[in-house]
Coordinates of C-alpha atoms in Angstrom, one line a residue:
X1 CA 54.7 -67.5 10.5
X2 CA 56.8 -65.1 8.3
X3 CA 55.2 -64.7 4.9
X4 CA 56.8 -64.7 1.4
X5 CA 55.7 -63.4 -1.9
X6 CA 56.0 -66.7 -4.2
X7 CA 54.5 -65.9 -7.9
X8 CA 55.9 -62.9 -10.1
X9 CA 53.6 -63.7 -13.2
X10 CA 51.9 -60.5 -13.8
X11 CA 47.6 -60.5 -13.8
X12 CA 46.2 -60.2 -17.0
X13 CA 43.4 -58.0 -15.9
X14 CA 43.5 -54.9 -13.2
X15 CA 40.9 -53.2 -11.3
X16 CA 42.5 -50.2 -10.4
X17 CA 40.8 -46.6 -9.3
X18 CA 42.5 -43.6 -9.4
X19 CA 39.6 -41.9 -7.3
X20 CA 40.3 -44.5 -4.8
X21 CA 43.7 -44.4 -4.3
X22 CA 43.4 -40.1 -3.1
X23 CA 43.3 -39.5 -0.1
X24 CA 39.7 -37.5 1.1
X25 CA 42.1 -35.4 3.0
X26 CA 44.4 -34.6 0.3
X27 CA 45.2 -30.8 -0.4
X28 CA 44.4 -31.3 -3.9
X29 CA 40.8 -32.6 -3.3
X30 CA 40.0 -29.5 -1.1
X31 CA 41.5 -27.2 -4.3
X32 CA 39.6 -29.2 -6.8
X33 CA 36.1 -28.1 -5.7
X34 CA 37.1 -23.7 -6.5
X35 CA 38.7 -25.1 -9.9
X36 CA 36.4 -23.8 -12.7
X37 CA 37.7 -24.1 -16.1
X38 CA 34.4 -24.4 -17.8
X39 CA 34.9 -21.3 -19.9
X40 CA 38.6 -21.9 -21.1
X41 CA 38.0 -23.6 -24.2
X42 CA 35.1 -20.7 -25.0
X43 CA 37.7 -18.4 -24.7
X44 CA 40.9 -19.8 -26.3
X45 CA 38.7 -20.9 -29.4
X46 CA 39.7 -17.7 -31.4
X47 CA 43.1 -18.9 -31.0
X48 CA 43.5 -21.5 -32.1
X49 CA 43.0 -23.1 -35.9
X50 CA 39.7 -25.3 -36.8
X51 CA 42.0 -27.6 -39.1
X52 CA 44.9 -29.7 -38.5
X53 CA 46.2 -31.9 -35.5
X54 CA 44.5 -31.2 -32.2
X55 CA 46.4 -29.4 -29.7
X56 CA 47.0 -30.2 -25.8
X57 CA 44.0 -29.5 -24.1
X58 CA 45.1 -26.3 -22.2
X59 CA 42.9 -27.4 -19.4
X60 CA 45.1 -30.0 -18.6
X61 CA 48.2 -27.1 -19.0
X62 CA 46.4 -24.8 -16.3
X63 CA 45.7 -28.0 -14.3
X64 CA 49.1 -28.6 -14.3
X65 CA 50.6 -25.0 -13.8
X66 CA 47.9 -25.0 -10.6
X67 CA 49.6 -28.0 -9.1
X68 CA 53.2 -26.2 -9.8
X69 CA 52.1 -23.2 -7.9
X70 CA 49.8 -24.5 -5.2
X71 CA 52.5 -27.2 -4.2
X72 CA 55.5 -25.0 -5.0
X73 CA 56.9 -27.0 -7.6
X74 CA 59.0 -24.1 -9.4
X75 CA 60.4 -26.7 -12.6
X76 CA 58.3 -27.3 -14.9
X77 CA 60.7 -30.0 -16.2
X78 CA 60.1 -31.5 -12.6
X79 CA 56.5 -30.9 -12.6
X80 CA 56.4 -32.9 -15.4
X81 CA 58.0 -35.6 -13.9
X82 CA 56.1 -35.2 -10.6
X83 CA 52.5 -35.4 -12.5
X84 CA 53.8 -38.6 -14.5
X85 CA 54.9 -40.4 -11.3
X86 CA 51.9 -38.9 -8.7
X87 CA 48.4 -40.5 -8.7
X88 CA 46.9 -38.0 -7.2
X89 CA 48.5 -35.3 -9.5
X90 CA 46.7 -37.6 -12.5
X91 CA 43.6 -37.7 -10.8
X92 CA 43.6 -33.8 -10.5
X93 CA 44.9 -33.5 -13.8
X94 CA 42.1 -35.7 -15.0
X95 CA 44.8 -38.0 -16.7
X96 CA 43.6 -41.4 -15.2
X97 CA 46.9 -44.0 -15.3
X98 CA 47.3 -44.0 -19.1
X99 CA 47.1 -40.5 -19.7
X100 CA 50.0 -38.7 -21.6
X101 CA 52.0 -36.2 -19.9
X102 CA 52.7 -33.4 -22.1
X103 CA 56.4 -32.3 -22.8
X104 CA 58.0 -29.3 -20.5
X105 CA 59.0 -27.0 -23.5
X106 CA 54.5 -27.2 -24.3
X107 CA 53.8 -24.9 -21.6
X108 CA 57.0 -22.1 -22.7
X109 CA 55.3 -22.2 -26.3
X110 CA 51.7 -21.6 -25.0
X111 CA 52.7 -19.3 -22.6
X112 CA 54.7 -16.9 -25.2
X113 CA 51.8 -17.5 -27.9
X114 CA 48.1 -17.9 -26.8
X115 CA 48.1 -17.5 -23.2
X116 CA 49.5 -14.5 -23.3
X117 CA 47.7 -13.6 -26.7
X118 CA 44.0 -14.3 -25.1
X119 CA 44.8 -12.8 -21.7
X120 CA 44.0 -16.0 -19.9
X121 CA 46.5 -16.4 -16.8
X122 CA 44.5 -13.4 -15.6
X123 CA 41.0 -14.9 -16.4
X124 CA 42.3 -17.9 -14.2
X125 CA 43.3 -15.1 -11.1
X126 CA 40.2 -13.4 -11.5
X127 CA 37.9 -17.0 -11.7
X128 CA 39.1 -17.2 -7.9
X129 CA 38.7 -13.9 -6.5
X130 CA 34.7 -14.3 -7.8
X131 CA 34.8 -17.6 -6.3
X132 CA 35.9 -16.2 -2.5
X133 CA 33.1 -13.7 -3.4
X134 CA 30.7 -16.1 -4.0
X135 CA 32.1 -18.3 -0.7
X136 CA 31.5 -14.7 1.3
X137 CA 34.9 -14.6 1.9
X138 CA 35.3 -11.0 0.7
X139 CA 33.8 -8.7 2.8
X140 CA 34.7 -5.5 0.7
X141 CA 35.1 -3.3 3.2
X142 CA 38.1 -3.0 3.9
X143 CA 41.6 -3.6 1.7
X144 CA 45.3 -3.5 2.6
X145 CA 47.6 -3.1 -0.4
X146 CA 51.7 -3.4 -0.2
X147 CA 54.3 -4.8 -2.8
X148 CA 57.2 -7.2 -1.9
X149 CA 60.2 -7.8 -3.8
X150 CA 61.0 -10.8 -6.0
X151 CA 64.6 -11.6 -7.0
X152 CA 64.8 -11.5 -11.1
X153 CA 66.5 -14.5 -12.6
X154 CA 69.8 -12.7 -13.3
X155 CA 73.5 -12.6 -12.6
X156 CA 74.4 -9.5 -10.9
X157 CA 78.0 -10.6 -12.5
X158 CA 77.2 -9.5 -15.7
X159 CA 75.8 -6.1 -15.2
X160 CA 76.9 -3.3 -17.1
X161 CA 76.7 0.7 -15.9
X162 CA 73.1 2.1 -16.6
X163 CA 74.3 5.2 -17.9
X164 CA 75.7 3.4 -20.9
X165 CA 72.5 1.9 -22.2
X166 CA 72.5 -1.3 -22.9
X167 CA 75.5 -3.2 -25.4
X168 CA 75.1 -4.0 -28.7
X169 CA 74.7 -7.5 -27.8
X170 CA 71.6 -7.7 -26.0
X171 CA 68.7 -8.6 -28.1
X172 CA 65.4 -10.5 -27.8
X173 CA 62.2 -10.9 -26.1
X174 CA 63.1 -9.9 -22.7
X175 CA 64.7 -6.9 -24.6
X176 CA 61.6 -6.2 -27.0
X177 CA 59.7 -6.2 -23.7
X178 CA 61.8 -3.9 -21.7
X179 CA 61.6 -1.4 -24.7
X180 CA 57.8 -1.7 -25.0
X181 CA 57.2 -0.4 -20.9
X182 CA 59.5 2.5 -21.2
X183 CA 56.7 4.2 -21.1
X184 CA 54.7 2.7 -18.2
X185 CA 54.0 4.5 -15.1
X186 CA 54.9 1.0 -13.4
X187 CA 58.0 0.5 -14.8
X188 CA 59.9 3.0 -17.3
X189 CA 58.7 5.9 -16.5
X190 CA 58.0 5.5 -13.2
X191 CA 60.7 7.6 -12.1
X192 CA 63.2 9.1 -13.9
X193 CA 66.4 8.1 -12.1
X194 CA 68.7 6.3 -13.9
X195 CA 69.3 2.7 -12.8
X196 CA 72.6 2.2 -11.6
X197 CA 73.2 -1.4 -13.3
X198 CA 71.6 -2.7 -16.1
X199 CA 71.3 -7.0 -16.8
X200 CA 71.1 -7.4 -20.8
X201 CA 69.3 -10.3 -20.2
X202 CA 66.4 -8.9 -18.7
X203 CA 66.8 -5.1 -18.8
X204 CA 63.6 -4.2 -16.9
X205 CA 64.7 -6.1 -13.3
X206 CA 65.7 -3.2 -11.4
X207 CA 69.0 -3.1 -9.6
X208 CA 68.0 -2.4 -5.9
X209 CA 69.2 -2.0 -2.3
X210 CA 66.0 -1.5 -0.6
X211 CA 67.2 -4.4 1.9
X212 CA 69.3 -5.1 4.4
X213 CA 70.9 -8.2 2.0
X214 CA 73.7 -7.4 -1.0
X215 CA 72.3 -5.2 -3.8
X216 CA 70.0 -7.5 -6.7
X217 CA 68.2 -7.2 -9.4
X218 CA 63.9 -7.7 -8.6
X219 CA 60.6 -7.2 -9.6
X220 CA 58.0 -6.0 -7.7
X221 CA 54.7 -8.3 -7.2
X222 CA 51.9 -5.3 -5.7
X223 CA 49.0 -7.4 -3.4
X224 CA 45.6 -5.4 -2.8
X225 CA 44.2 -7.8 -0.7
X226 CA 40.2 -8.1 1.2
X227 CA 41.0 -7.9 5.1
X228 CA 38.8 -10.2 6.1
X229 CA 40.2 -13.6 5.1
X230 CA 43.3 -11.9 3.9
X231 CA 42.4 -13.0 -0.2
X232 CA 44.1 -11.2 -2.8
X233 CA 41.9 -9.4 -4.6
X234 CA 44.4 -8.2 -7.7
X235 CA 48.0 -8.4 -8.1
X236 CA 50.2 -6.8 -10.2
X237 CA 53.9 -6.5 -11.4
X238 CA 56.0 -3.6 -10.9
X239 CA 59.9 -2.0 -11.3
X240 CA 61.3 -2.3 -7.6
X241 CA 60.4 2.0 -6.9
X242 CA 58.2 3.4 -4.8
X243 CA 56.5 5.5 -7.4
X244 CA 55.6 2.2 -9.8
X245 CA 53.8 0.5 -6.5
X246 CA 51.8 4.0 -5.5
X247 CA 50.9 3.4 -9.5
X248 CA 50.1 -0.3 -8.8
X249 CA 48.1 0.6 -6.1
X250 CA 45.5 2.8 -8.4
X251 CA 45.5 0.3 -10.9
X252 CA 44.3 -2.4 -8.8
X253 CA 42.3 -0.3 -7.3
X254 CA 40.1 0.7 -10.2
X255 CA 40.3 -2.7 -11.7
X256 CA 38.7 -4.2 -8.4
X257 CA 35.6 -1.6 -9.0
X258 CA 35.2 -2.1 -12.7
X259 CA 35.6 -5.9 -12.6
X260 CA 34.4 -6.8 -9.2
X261 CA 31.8 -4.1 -8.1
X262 CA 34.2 -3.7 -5.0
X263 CA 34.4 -0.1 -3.2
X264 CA 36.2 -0.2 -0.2
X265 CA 35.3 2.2 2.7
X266 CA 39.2 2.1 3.8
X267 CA 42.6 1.4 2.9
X268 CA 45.2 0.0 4.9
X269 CA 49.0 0.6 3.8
X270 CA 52.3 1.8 5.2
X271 CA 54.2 5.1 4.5
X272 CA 55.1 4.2 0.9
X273 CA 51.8 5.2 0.4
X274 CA 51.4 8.2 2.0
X275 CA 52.3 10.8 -0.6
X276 CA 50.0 13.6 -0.6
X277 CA 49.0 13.0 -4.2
X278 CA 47.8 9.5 -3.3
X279 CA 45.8 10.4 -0.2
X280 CA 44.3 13.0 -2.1
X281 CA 43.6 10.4 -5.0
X282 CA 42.1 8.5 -2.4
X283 CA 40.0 10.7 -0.3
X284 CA 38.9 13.3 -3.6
X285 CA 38.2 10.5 -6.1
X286 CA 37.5 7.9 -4.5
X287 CA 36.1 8.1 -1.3
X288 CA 38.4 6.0 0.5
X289 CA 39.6 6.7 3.7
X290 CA 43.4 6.4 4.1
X291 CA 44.5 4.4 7.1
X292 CA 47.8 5.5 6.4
X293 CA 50.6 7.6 7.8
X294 CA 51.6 10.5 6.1
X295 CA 54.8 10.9 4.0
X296 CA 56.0 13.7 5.8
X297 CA 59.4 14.9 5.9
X298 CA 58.7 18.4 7.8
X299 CA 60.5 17.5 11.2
X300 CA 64.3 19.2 11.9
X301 CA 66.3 17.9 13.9
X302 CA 68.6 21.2 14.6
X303 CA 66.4 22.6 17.0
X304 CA 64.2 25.3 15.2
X305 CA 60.7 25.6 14.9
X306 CA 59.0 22.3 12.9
X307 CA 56.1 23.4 10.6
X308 CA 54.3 21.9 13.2
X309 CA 54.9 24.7 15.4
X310 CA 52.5 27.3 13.1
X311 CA 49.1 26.9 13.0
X312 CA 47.4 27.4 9.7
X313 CA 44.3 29.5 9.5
X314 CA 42.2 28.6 6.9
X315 CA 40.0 31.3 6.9
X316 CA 42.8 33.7 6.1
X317 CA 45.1 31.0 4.1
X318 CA 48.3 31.9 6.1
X319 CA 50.7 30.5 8.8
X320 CA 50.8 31.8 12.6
X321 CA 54.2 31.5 13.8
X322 CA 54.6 31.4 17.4
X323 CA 56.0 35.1 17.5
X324 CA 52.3 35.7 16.4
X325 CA 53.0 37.1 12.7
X326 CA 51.8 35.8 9.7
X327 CA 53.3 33.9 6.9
X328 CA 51.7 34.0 3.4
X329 CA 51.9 33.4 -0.7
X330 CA 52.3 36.4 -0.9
X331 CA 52.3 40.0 0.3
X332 CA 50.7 42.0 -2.2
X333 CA 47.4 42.4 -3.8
X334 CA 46.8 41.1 -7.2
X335 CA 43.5 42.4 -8.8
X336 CA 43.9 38.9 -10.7
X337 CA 43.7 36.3 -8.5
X338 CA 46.9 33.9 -8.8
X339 CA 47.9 30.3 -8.4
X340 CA 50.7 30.2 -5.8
X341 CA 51.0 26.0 -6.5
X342 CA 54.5 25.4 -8.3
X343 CA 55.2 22.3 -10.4
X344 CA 55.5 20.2 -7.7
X345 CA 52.3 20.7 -5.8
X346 CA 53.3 23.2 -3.5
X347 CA 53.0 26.5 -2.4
X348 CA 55.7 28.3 -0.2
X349 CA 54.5 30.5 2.5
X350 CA 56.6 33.2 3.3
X351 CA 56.7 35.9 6.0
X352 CA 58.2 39.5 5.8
X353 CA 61.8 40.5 6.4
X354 CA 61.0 42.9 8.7
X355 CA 58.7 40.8 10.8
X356 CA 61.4 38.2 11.1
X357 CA 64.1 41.0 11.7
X358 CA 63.1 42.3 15.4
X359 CA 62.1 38.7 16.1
X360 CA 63.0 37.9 19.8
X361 CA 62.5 34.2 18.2
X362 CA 64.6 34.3 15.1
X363 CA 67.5 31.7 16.5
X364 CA 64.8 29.3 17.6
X365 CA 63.1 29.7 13.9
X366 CA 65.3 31.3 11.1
X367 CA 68.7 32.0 11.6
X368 CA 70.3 31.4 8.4
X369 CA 67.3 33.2 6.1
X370 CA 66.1 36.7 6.9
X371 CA 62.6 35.1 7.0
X372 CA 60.9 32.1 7.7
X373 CA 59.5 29.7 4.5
X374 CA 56.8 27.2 5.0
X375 CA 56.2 24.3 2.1
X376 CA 52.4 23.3 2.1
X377 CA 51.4 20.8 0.0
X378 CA 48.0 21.4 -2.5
X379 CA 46.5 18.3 -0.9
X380 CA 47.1 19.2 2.8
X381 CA 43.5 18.8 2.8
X382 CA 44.0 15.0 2.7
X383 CA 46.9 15.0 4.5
X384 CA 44.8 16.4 7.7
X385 CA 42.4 13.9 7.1
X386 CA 45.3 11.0 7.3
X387 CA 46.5 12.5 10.3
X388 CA 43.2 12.7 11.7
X389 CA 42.5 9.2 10.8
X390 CA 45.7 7.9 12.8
X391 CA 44.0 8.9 16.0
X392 CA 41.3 6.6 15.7
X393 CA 40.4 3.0 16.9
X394 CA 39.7 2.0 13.3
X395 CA 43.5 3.1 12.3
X396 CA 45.2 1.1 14.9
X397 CA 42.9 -1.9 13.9
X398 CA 43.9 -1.7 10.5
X399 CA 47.5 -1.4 11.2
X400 CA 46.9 -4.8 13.2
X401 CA 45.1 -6.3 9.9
X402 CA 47.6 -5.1 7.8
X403 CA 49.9 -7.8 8.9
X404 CA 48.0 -10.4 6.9
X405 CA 49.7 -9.3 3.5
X406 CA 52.8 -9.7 5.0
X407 CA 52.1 -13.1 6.3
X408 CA 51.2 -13.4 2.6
X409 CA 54.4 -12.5 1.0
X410 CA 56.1 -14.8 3.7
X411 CA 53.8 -18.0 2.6
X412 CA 54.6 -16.8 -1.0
X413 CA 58.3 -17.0 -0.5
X414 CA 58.6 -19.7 1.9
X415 CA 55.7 -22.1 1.2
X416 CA 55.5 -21.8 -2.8
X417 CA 58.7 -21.4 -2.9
X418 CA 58.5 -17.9 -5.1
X419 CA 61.6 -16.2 -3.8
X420 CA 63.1 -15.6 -7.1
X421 CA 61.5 -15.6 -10.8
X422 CA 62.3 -18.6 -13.4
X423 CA 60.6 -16.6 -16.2
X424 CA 61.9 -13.4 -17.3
X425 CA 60.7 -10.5 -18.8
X426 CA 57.6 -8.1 -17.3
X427 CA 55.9 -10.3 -19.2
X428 CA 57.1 -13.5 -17.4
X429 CA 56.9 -11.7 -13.7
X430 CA 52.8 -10.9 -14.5
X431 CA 52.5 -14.2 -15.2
X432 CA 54.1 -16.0 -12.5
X433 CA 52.4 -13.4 -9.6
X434 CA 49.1 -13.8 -10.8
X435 CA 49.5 -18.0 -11.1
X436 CA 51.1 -17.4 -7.6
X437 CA 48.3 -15.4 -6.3
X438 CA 45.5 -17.8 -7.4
X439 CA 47.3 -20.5 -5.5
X440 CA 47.1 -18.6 -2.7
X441 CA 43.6 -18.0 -2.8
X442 CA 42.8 -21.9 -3.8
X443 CA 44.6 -22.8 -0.8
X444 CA 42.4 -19.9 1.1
X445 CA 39.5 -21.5 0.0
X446 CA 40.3 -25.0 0.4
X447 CA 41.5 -24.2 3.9
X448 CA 38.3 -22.1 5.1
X449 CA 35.6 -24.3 3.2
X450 CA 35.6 -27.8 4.4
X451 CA 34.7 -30.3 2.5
X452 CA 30.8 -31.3 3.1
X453 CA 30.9 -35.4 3.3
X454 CA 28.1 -37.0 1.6
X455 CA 24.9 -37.8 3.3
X456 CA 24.0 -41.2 3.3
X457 CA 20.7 -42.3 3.1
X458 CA 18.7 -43.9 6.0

């Protein structure tokens, strides 16, 4: 027999449970467990003032924000919403069915003031790295580091040249901010190109062509990340350059020893990387061997002799050409011993004219010079060890492992939904790649722990 609702009075009295009505297998229950926000209030106390109106918890803010970027809900206007309407986003939130759901323009005015104030968004990052430590999901052996690019919340429209500077107009925070890392290695002065377009509305994006897609304006978000279970480890924000994320990279690096107590053995990267500086920073200071290939741009493609071809004696610190002469710093004897390195880092090994002159080899090697010049770098030390190194098992296992990061970036963009920036500012990009960089390793945890089902008793 069909059946048919008959009474609409409403019941006076409800027994409802919000714990009952979330799912056990519910991403959010997994998360819940690594969420440890027992220190927040400890440290936001200096703050905030011990008279007035109380505040917004922030606990339930960060709650919230976790939701955003664990789910990939990018509005916080939505999230809002979403939290309002989603039981289990109320249980997570700890809001029960009657709890208030704070306005969307609360988390802009905490952000801007005492987040950003007390350093807490990267607190929050660094509260689940020491979790996957404690969950021996870092094995600290190993790291891969690489930067991806972010699209900038501009209109490439309104652009004006770089060489002007930026118009009159343009004023602000984004502005205040862009003047204040002028000079920072990982953005101002990390190179010192000028860019090509400027955006007045957020003057440190950089205007970029790195990919195959039409020209935009980005930000940089550098991973170093444990190979092992692939968890990020730090995470930083960068101008789109090359030199800012070789910066990034040292940063991190150092920040993962002093906060962590983690000193990787080797570190996994692509060519980016492989400046001689940096593998010298790495193998000199650091003791870390570079499972990286070497920036090397040595090769011709006209048919002469590569530096390849001479073989450096470093007894004698010259060159051996294949004629059999020798190529040095010099040719004379200084009873004051000199430094041959120029500003760059580089000494130039030269061989005599008349050597080169009677040369049976002089097409093959020089023919436009009347003598053959070699470029050395002063770390060619490290260099030789890089290219050692990418002989080995352990190399081509890294360069296997070193997929992970991508596969991060790709869940970054396509499962959270972080393909282009809603805050603005260097500011706004920190805060949004660490928030996105804890979600990823809640996820990593909630994925690789399972959840232990109580025992019941006999």
């Amino acid at each position: 027999m069909m059946g048919e609702r008959t009474g609409t009075q409403e019941a006076l009295f409800y027994g409802f449970s919000v714990e009952q009505h979330v799912p056990q297998s519910h991403v959010l229950r997994a998360i819940d467990r690594f969420v440890d926000l027992s220190g927040l209030r400890a440290h936001l106390s200096p703050f905030y003032s011990h008279t007035g109106r109380p505040s917004i918890d922030p606990e339930l803010l960060i709650r919230m924000l976790s939701i955003g970027y664990c789910i990939g809900i990018r509005s916080e206007r939505r999230l809002c919403e979403e939290v309002h309407l989603n039981l289990a986003y109320r249980w997570f939130c700890r809001l029960g069915l009657d709890g208030a759901v704070p306005d969307h323009s609360t988390f802009s005015k905490n952000r801007h003031g005492r987040f950003r104030e007390s350093n807490l968004l990267p607190e929050v990052f660094e509260m689940t790295v020491r979790r996957c430590i404690e969950e021996k999901l870092v094995g600290g052996e190993a790291f891969a580091v690489d930067a991806s690019l972010i699209r900038a919340d501009v209109d490439r429209q309104r652009a004006v040249p770089g060489s002007d500077g930026l118009p009159p107009y343009a004023t602000g925070r984004t502005v205040s901010e862009y003047l204040a890392v002028l000079d920072d290695a990982a953005f101002g002065a990390a190179t010192p190109v000028v860019p090509k377009q400027l955006a007045p509305t957020d003057p440190a994006a950089r205007f970029t062509a790195a990919t195959p897609d039409r020209a935009f304006f980005s930000y940089s978000t550098n991973y170093l990340i444990d190979l092992d279970h692939a968890v990020v480890v730090d995470a930083e924000a960068t101008t789109s350059v090359r030199q800012a994320e070789v910066t990034a990279q040292r940063r991190m690096i150092e920040r993962t020893q002093e906060r962590f107590g983690l000193w990787p053995e080797r570190l996994a990267a692509d060519t980016a990387y492989g400046e001689a500086a940096n593998l010298a920073w790495l193998v000199e200071e650091k003791a870390i061997e570079p499972h990286i290939r070497v920036f090397d741009k040595s090769a011709r493609s006209d048919g002469t002799f590569a530096r390849s071809d001479f073989v450096f004696d470093h007894e004698d610190d010259s060159y051996v050409c294949p004629g059999g002469q020798r190529l040095r710093p010099s040719h004379r004897n200084f009873t004051t011993p000199r430094s041959y390195v120029d500003q760059d880092g580089f000494v130039r090994y030269r061989a005599r004219q008349q050597d080169c002159g009677g040369c049976a080899l002089r097409p093959r090697c020089t023919p436009n010079m009347p003598a053959r010049k070699i470029m050395r770098s002063a770390h060619e030390g490290a260099r030789d060890m890089a290219r050692d190194l990418a002989l080995t098992d352990a190399y081509f296992t890294s360069c296997r492992q070193r997929k992970k990061i991508e596969m991060l970036f790709a869940h970054l963009k396509r499962i959270l939904k972080l393909d282009r920036l809603r805050l603005r500012g260097p500011n706004g990009a920190k805060d949004e790649f660490l928030l996105a960089a804890a979600a990823q390793n809640l996820r990593k945890l909630a994925k690789l722990i399972p959840i232990r089902s109580a025992v019941l008793p006999a």
